PDB file of C-alpha atoms in Angstrom:
ATOM      1  CA  TYR O   1     -25.603 -89.874 -45.572  1.00 95.00           C
ATOM      2  CA  ASP O   2     -26.189 -93.260 -47.509  1.00 95.00           C
ATOM      3  CA  TYR O   3     -23.820 -95.452 -45.268  1.00 95.00           C
ATOM      4  CA  GLN O   4     -24.333 -98.762 -43.005  1.00 95.00           C
ATOM      5  CA  LEU O   5     -23.253 -99.068 -39.463  1.00 94.00           C
ATOM      6  CA  THR O   6     -21.951-102.365 -38.324  1.00 92.00           C
ATOM      7  CA  THR O   7     -23.855-103.444 -34.375  1.00 84.00           C
ATOM      8  CA  PRO O   8     -23.752-105.935 -32.187  1.00 83.00           C
ATOM      9  CA  ASP O   9     -26.957-107.167 -34.109  1.00 81.00           C
ATOM     10  CA  GLY O  10     -25.624-107.249 -37.150  1.00 86.00           C
ATOM     11  CA  GLY O  11     -25.625-103.739 -38.994  1.00 90.00           C
ATOM     12  CA  GLN O  12     -28.345-100.781 -39.803  1.00 93.00           C
ATOM     13  CA  SER O  13     -28.469 -99.198 -42.765  1.00 95.00           C
ATOM     14  CA  PHE O  14     -29.076 -95.434 -42.975  1.00 96.00           C
ATOM     15  CA  GLY O  15     -31.156 -93.465 -45.675  1.00 96.00           C
ATOM     16  CA  HIS O  16     -30.922 -89.236 -47.064  1.00 95.00           C
ATOM     17  CA  ALA O  17     -33.601 -88.538 -44.420  1.00 96.00           C
ATOM     18  CA  PRO O  18     -32.635 -85.476 -41.951  1.00 95.00           C
ATOM     19  CA  ALA O  19     -32.583 -88.043 -39.057  1.00 96.00           C
ATOM     20  CA  ASP O  20     -29.740 -90.198 -40.506  1.00 97.00           C
ATOM     21  CA  TYR O  21     -27.509 -87.400 -40.736  1.00 98.00           C
ATOM     22  CA  SER O  22     -24.409 -89.406 -39.542  1.00 97.00           C
ATOM     23  CA  THR O  23     -22.561 -87.100 -37.127  1.00 97.00           C
ATOM     24  CA  ASP O  24     -26.279 -87.278 -35.207  1.00 98.00           C
ATOM     25  CA  VAL O  25     -26.479 -90.466 -35.022  1.00 97.00           C
ATOM     26  CA  LEU O  26     -23.490 -91.393 -34.022  1.00 97.00           C
ATOM     27  CA  ALA O  27     -24.319 -88.717 -31.191  1.00 97.00           C
ATOM     28  CA  ARG O  28     -27.545 -90.257 -30.273  1.00 97.00           C
ATOM     29  CA  LYS O  29     -25.643 -93.765 -30.094  1.00 96.00           C
ATOM     30  CA  ALA O  30     -22.912 -92.186 -28.013  1.00 97.00           C
ATOM     31  CA  ALA O  31     -25.417 -90.702 -25.582  1.00 97.00           C
ATOM     32  CA  ARG O  32     -27.705 -93.271 -25.266  1.00 97.00           C
ATOM     33  CA  PHE O  33     -24.763 -96.230 -24.546  1.00 97.00           C
ATOM     34  CA  VAL O  34     -23.619 -93.094 -21.218  1.00 97.00           C
ATOM     35  CA  ARG O  35     -27.250 -93.704 -20.279  1.00 96.00           C
ATOM     36  CA  ARG O  36     -27.514 -97.374 -20.207  1.00 96.00           C
ATOM     37  CA  THR O  37     -24.482 -97.993 -18.659  1.00 97.00           C
ATOM     38  CA  PRO O  38     -25.165 -98.360 -14.673  1.00 96.00           C
ATOM     39  CA  SER O  39     -23.983 -95.811 -12.710  1.00 91.00           C
ATOM     40  CA  PHE O  40     -20.978 -98.102 -10.761  1.00 92.00           C
ATOM     41  CA  GLN O  41     -19.530 -99.718 -14.110  1.00 94.00           C
ATOM     42  CA  PRO O  42     -17.004 -97.654 -15.735  1.00 93.00           C
ATOM     43  CA  LEU O  43     -17.183 -96.841 -19.763  1.00 94.00           C
ATOM     44  CA  PHE O  44     -15.071 -95.641 -22.338  1.00 95.00           C
ATOM     45  CA  VAL O  45     -16.896 -93.847 -25.687  1.00 96.00           C
ATOM     46  CA  TYR O  46     -14.919 -93.157 -28.957  1.00 95.00           C
ATOM     47  CA  LEU O  47     -16.749 -91.121 -30.487  1.00 96.00           C
ATOM     48  CA  ALA O  48     -15.322 -90.071 -34.545  1.00 95.00           C
ATOM     49  CA  PRO O  49     -17.914 -87.985 -36.783  1.00 95.00           C
ATOM     50  CA  TYR O  50     -16.991 -87.925 -40.321  1.00 92.00           C
ATOM     51  CA  GLY O  51     -17.705 -84.114 -40.517  1.00 87.00           C
ATOM     52  CA  PRO O  52     -15.601 -82.309 -42.054  1.00 89.00           C
ATOM     53  CA  HIS O  53     -14.476 -84.300 -44.848  1.00 92.00           C
ATOM     54  CA  ARG O  54     -15.389 -84.053 -48.051  1.00 92.00           C
ATOM     55  CA  PRO O  55     -18.234 -83.227 -49.872  1.00 93.00           C
ATOM     56  CA  TYR O  56     -18.402 -81.041 -46.326  1.00 94.00           C
ATOM     57  CA  THR O  57     -22.035 -81.942 -45.816  1.00 95.00           C
ATOM     58  CA  PRO O  58     -23.822 -79.797 -43.291  1.00 96.00           C
ATOM     59  CA  ALA O  59     -26.424 -81.005 -40.888  1.00 97.00           C
ATOM     60  CA  PRO O  60     -30.227 -79.921 -42.515  1.00 96.00           C
ATOM     61  CA  ARG O  61     -30.401 -77.332 -39.931  1.00 96.00           C
ATOM     62  CA  HIS O  62     -26.931 -75.614 -40.533  1.00 95.00           C
ATOM     63  CA  THR O  63     -27.354 -75.659 -44.048  1.00 93.00           C
ATOM     64  CA  ARG O  64     -27.899 -71.759 -43.795  1.00 91.00           C
ATOM     65  CA  ALA O  65     -26.089 -70.946 -40.647  1.00 89.00           C
ATOM     66  CA  ARG O  66     -23.129 -68.895 -40.179  1.00 84.00           C
ATOM     67  CA  THR O  67     -20.303 -70.229 -39.369  1.00 80.00           C
ATOM     68  CA  PRO O  68     -17.810 -68.913 -36.979  1.00 68.00           C
ATOM     69  CA  THR O  69     -14.678 -66.949 -38.347  1.00 65.00           C
ATOM     70  CA  LEU O  70     -11.591 -67.291 -36.983  1.00 57.00           C
ATOM     71  CA  PRO O  71      -8.467 -64.672 -36.396  1.00 50.00           C
ATOM     72  CA  LEU O  72      -5.888 -66.294 -37.556  1.00 47.00           C
ATOM     73  CA  GLN O  73      -7.928 -67.130 -41.471  1.00 48.00           C
ATOM     74  CA  PRO O  74     -10.807 -65.357 -42.228  1.00 43.00           C
ATOM     75  CA  VAL O  75     -12.768 -67.043 -44.931  1.00 44.00           C
ATOM     76  CA  SER O  76     -13.588 -64.490 -46.711  1.00 47.00           C
ATOM     77  CA  ARG O  77      -9.399 -62.852 -46.220  1.00 50.00           C
ATOM     78  CA  PRO O  78      -6.702 -65.020 -46.198  1.00 50.00           C
ATOM     79  CA  SER O  79      -3.716 -65.095 -44.518  1.00 53.00           C
ATOM     80  CA  PRO O  80      -0.895 -62.875 -45.752  1.00 49.00           C
ATOM     81  CA  ALA O  81       1.285 -66.010 -45.976  1.00 52.00           C
ATOM     82  CA  ALA O  82      -0.957 -68.240 -47.788  1.00 57.00           C
ATOM     83  CA  LEU O  83      -1.832 -68.548 -51.478  1.00 61.00           C
ATOM     84  CA  ARG O  84       1.406 -67.270 -52.678  1.00 59.00           C
ATOM     85  CA  ALA O  85       2.690 -67.499 -56.511  1.00 61.00           C
ATOM     86  CA  ASP O  86       6.122 -66.614 -56.039  1.00 72.00           C
ATOM     87  CA  ARG O  87       7.443 -70.243 -54.374  1.00 82.00           C
ATOM     88  CA  ALA O  88      10.619 -69.794 -55.901  1.00 83.00           C
ATOM     89  CA  GLY O  89      12.655 -70.480 -52.370  1.00 85.00           C
ATOM     90  CA  LYS O  90      10.246 -73.776 -51.614  1.00 88.00           C
ATOM     91  CA  PRO O  91      11.434 -77.241 -52.374  1.00 92.00           C
ATOM     92  CA  PRO O  92      10.421 -78.630 -56.049  1.00 94.00           C
ATOM     93  CA  TRP O  93       7.550 -80.558 -54.888  1.00 93.00           C
ATOM     94  CA  VAL O  94       6.021 -77.537 -54.165  1.00 92.00           C
ATOM     95  CA  ARG O  95       6.695 -75.318 -56.701  1.00 90.00           C
ATOM     96  CA  HIS O  96       5.739 -77.866 -59.423  1.00 91.00           C
ATOM     97  CA  ARG O  97       2.383 -78.336 -57.645  1.00 90.00           C
ATOM     98  CA  PRO O  98      -0.441 -75.401 -59.037  1.00 90.00           C
ATOM     99  CA  VAL O  99      -1.315 -72.931 -56.273  1.00 88.00           C
ATOM    100  CA  ALA O 100      -4.587 -72.634 -54.551  1.00 88.00           C
ATOM    101  CA  LYS O 101      -6.989 -70.797 -55.688  1.00 87.00           C
ATOM    102  CA  ALA O 102      -8.359 -68.253 -52.927  1.00 84.00           C
ATOM    103  CA  ARG O 103     -12.468 -69.123 -53.802  1.00 86.00           C
ATOM    104  CA  THR O 104     -11.565 -73.059 -53.307  1.00 89.00           C
ATOM    105  CA  VAL O 105      -9.790 -72.461 -49.621  1.00 88.00           C
ATOM    106  CA  ALA O 106     -12.936 -70.329 -49.056  1.00 86.00           C
ATOM    107  CA  ARG O 107     -14.983 -72.788 -50.300  1.00 89.00           C
ATOM    108  CA  THR O 108     -13.732 -75.873 -48.083  1.00 91.00           C
ATOM    109  CA  VAL O 109     -13.065 -73.964 -45.161  1.00 89.00           C
ATOM    110  CA  ASP O 110     -16.722 -72.150 -45.153  1.00 90.00           C
ATOM    111  CA  GLY O 111     -17.597 -75.906 -45.876  1.00 92.00           C
ATOM    112  CA  GLN O 112     -15.512 -77.851 -42.896  1.00 92.00           C
ATOM    113  CA  ARG O 113     -16.767 -75.414 -40.429  1.00 91.00           C
ATOM    114  CA  ARG O 114     -20.636 -75.705 -41.395  1.00 93.00           C
ATOM    115  CA  THR O 115     -20.099 -79.731 -40.817  1.00 95.00           C
ATOM    116  CA  LEU O 116     -18.560 -78.924 -37.602  1.00 94.00           C
ATOM    117  CA  LEU O 117     -21.668 -77.186 -35.847  1.00 95.00           C
ATOM    118  CA  SER O 118     -23.141 -80.676 -35.779  1.00 96.00           C
ATOM    119  CA  VAL O 119     -20.011 -82.138 -34.226  1.00 96.00           C
ATOM    120  CA  ASP O 120     -19.902 -79.603 -31.266  1.00 95.00           C
ATOM    121  CA  ASP O 121     -24.183 -80.320 -31.104  1.00 97.00           C
ATOM    122  CA  ALA O 122     -22.520 -83.847 -30.509  1.00 98.00           C
ATOM    123  CA  VAL O 123     -19.891 -82.927 -27.637  1.00 97.00           C
ATOM    124  CA  ARG O 124     -22.930 -80.628 -26.245  1.00 97.00           C
ATOM    125  CA  ARG O 125     -25.334 -83.951 -25.757  1.00 98.00           C
ATOM    126  CA  MET O 126     -21.944 -86.012 -24.505  1.00 97.00           C
ATOM    127  CA  VAL O 127     -21.694 -83.589 -21.677  1.00 97.00           C
ATOM    128  CA  GLY O 128     -24.996 -83.612 -21.154  1.00 97.00           C
ATOM    129  CA  ALA O 129     -25.518 -87.129 -20.848  1.00 98.00           C
ATOM    130  CA  LEU O 130     -22.638 -87.194 -18.627  1.00 97.00           C
ATOM    131  CA  ARG O 131     -23.822 -84.498 -16.482  1.00 97.00           C
ATOM    132  CA  ARG O 132     -27.091 -85.985 -15.725  1.00 97.00           C
ATOM    133  CA  ALA O 133     -26.018 -89.310 -15.194  1.00 96.00           C
ATOM    134  CA  GLY O 134     -23.738 -88.404 -12.201  1.00 96.00           C
ATOM    135  CA  ARG O 135     -20.450 -88.724 -14.310  1.00 96.00           C
ATOM    136  CA  LEU O 136     -19.215 -85.084 -15.769  1.00 95.00           C
ATOM    137  CA  ARG O 137     -16.729 -84.441 -12.843  1.00 92.00           C
ATOM    138  CA  ASN O 138     -15.042 -88.230 -13.344  1.00 92.00           C
ATOM    139  CA  THR O 139     -14.397 -88.111 -16.878  1.00 96.00           C
ATOM    140  CA  LEU O 140     -12.179 -86.956 -19.172  1.00 96.00           C
ATOM    141  CA  PHE O 141     -12.474 -85.756 -22.205  1.00 97.00           C
ATOM    142  CA  LEU O 142     -10.059 -86.041 -24.772  1.00 96.00           C
ATOM    143  CA  PHE O 143     -10.287 -83.913 -28.629  1.00 95.00           C
ATOM    144  CA  MET O 144      -8.113 -84.940 -31.090  1.00 92.00           C
ATOM    145  CA  SER O 145      -7.633 -85.351 -34.805  1.00 89.00           C
ATOM    146  CA  ASP O 146      -5.632 -87.682 -37.099  1.00 86.00           C
ATOM    147  CA  ASN O 147      -3.978 -84.610 -39.009  1.00 89.00           C
ATOM    148  CA  GLY O 148      -4.010 -81.174 -39.122  1.00 89.00           C
ATOM    149  CA  LEU O 149      -4.882 -79.571 -43.308  1.00 91.00           C
ATOM    150  CA  MET O 150      -3.090 -76.558 -45.212  1.00 90.00           C
ATOM    151  CA  HIS O 151      -5.408 -73.853 -45.921  1.00 87.00           C
ATOM    152  CA  GLY O 152      -3.761 -72.374 -48.598  1.00 86.00           C
ATOM    153  CA  GLU O 153      -0.439 -71.977 -47.064  1.00 86.00           C
ATOM    154  CA  HIS O 154       2.475 -71.822 -49.748  1.00 87.00           C
ATOM    155  CA  GLY O 155       0.211 -72.149 -51.899  1.00 88.00           C
ATOM    156  CA  LEU O 156      -0.615 -75.321 -50.779  1.00 91.00           C
ATOM    157  CA  LEU O 157      -4.662 -77.176 -49.764  1.00 92.00           C
ATOM    158  CA  GLY O 158      -4.841 -80.635 -48.542  1.00 91.00           C
ATOM    159  CA  LYS O 159      -3.264 -82.871 -46.036  1.00 91.00           C
ATOM    160  CA  ASN O 160      -0.475 -85.497 -46.108  1.00 90.00           C
ATOM    161  CA  ILE O 161       1.965 -82.501 -46.883  1.00 91.00           C
ATOM    162  CA  PRO O 162       5.289 -82.169 -44.863  1.00 91.00           C
ATOM    163  CA  TYR O 163       4.007 -79.062 -42.795  1.00 89.00           C
ATOM    164  CA  ASP O 164       3.555 -77.533 -39.522  1.00 87.00           C
ATOM    165  CA  ASP O 165      -0.477 -76.958 -40.959  1.00 87.00           C
ATOM    166  CA  SER O 166      -0.902 -80.533 -42.179  1.00 90.00           C
ATOM    167  CA  THR O 167       1.173 -82.495 -39.641  1.00 88.00           C
ATOM    168  CA  ARG O 168       0.479 -80.251 -35.947  1.00 85.00           C
ATOM    169  CA  VAL O 169      -3.184 -80.911 -34.499  1.00 86.00           C
ATOM    170  CA  PRO O 170      -4.149 -79.538 -30.979  1.00 84.00           C
ATOM    171  CA  MET O 171      -4.981 -81.988 -28.370  1.00 89.00           C
ATOM    172  CA  VAL O 172      -7.367 -80.659 -26.011  1.00 93.00           C
ATOM    173  CA  ILE O 173      -7.858 -82.151 -22.471  1.00 94.00           C
ATOM    174  CA  ARG O 174     -10.976 -81.667 -19.855  1.00 95.00           C
ATOM    175  CA  TRP O 175     -11.085 -83.361 -16.931  1.00 94.00           C
ATOM    176  CA  ASP O 176     -12.432 -81.383 -13.612  1.00 92.00           C
ATOM    177  CA  VAL O 177     -10.800 -81.661 -10.897  1.00 88.00           C
ATOM    178  CA  HIS O 178      -7.435 -82.994 -12.236  1.00 92.00           C
ATOM    179  CA  VAL O 179      -6.968 -80.642 -15.085  1.00 93.00           C
ATOM    180  CA  PRO O 180      -6.607 -77.066 -14.305  1.00 94.00           C
ATOM    181  CA  ALA O 181      -8.932 -75.349 -17.305  1.00 92.00           C
ATOM    182  CA  GLY O 182      -7.058 -72.996 -19.447  1.00 92.00           C
ATOM    183  CA  SER O 183      -3.649 -74.545 -18.508  1.00 94.00           C
ATOM    184  CA  VAL O 184      -1.137 -75.174 -21.467  1.00 92.00           C
ATOM    185  CA  ASP O 185       1.598 -77.575 -21.937  1.00 90.00           C
ATOM    186  CA  GLN O 186       4.064 -77.355 -24.817  1.00 88.00           C
ATOM    187  CA  ARG O 187       5.342 -80.556 -25.001  1.00 89.00           C
ATOM    188  CA  LEU O 188       5.158 -83.035 -28.400  1.00 87.00           C
ATOM    189  CA  ALA O 189       2.475 -85.710 -28.266  1.00 88.00           C
ATOM    190  CA  LEU O 190       1.547 -88.149 -30.602  1.00 86.00           C
ATOM    191  CA  ASN O 191      -1.344 -89.995 -31.364  1.00 84.00           C
ATOM    192  CA  VAL O 192       0.182 -93.259 -29.678  1.00 87.00           C
ATOM    193  CA  ASP O 193       0.219 -91.214 -26.387  1.00 90.00           C
ATOM    194  CA  ALA O 194      -3.513 -91.633 -26.354  1.00 91.00           C
ATOM    195  CA  ALA O 195      -3.548 -94.746 -25.181  1.00 91.00           C
ATOM    196  CA  ARG O 196      -1.150 -94.877 -22.732  1.00 92.00           C
ATOM    197  CA  LEU O 197      -3.152 -91.320 -21.238  1.00 91.00           C
ATOM    198  CA  LEU O 198      -6.098 -93.226 -21.350  1.00 92.00           C
ATOM    199  CA  THR O 199      -5.122 -96.298 -19.914  1.00 92.00           C
ATOM    200  CA  ARG O 200      -2.981 -95.169 -16.805  1.00 92.00           C
ATOM    201  CA  ALA O 201      -6.057 -92.504 -15.848  1.00 90.00           C
ATOM    202  CA  ALA O 202      -8.376 -95.344 -15.707  1.00 88.00           C
ATOM    203  CA  GLY O 203      -6.193 -96.974 -13.053  1.00 86.00           C
ATOM    204  CA  GLY O 204      -4.204 -99.592 -15.719  1.00 75.00           C
TER     205      GLY O 204
END
């Protein structure tokens, strides 16, 4: 809430009304762009919603929504490897950091999942717009993040930490006809590979 977007005609300010929720605003603009682009013209959309960043503010419709529970780390019961007070075998920089509190981790995970419900809605809106425009079968979707986040592993909470949970993120691709549903590729990819992938997919 309370932000400004740079637009082709200058800028646009948004307040604190439910319709100003940034993930929804960006999703509406992206879907409108799909609708207004002629069917014969290729298009590229880069959609980067603010969720799930602090302060983990959900959309008004999700304030009291039940958040999904992931099998690897239920909110109410962190995994046994997490929040370990005994870090004797860890590097000094880990041992000297305070151990994340279970309630803080639970609050963070719950807040992130609640904000991601609106991201799910944004993806649904985009898929619907592309389907109605007859573009769905010829669209490459690339889902990824710039970083992971420690959720109590080794007693740590946050990013910029050289452990897999912070540095490894999934890259998910949907490209009907070209990529079989459910296929998994274990090769390592970096953020910089996305540009080459999209350029080649577009015939460049």
